[in-house]
Amino acid sequence: MKPPMIKFYALLLVACIAKPLPIPGDVDTAGDTGSGIVTDSGDAVLELSDDDIDFGTVTVGDSDQMEVTIRNGGQTALEGIDVDFDSFDFDHFWVDDNCPTTLDPGEECEIEVGFEPQYADDFAGEIEISTDSGDASIDVNGTGEWDE
């Protein structure tokens, strides 16, 4: 069996809960690059609204959060959806996965990502999204600083 082909495209599909999809170029995402990622295997298409989340600088004790949309842009069900966060800095980030294990064509779900630095430093991690049709990841970064 031939392994699935993974293609990465630049997308601008930032979507937030209770907000309409923005028009490309009309996005204010507090430091996000606005580039997304698409993994296409067969007729199920894993689309992410972003492949990089940068929280910038957050004061120790404060928090910030952003949302990433997972969408099936294909013609068949996207199955086996699993969201994991990988980081040695897991105490400073949190991920709220509101996604089912299957998305029908055109369906989407939200992942909420939060950053709450416990001390001043640079922190990083990676959200890994795996599906039966292919995998994708989202880099997550943030800097904690003391309040002056």
JSON list of C-alpha atoms in Angstrom, two decimals, residues 2 31 33 79-80 82 84 99 120 139:
[
{"chain": "A", "resi": 2, "resn": "LYS", "atom": "CA", "xyz": [1.33, 3.41, -0.95]},
{"chain": "A", "resi": 31, "resn": "GLY", "atom": "CA", "xyz": [0.76, 37.33, 16.99]},
{"chain": "A", "resi": 33, "resn": "THR", "atom": "CA", "xyz": [1.16, 34.14, 11.49]},
{"chain": "A", "resi": 79, "resn": "GLU", "atom": "CA", "xyz": [-11.75, 9.66, 11.05]},
{"chain": "A", "resi": 80, "resn": "GLY", "atom": "CA", "xyz": [-9.51, 8.78, 13.97]},
{"chain": "A", "resi": 82, "resn": "ASP", "atom": "CA", "xyz": [-6.65, 12.55, 18.06]},
{"chain": "A", "resi": 84, "resn": "ASP", "atom": "CA", "xyz": [-2.08, 15.58, 21.79]},
{"chain": "A", "resi": 99, "resn": "CYS", "atom": "CA", "xyz": [-13.19, 17.69, 18.71]},
{"chain": "A", "resi": 120, "resn": "ALA", "atom": "CA", "xyz": [9.89, 34.31, 33.33]},
{"chain": "A", "resi": 139, "resn": "ASP", "atom": "CA", "xyz": [4.02, 24.86, 16.98]}
]
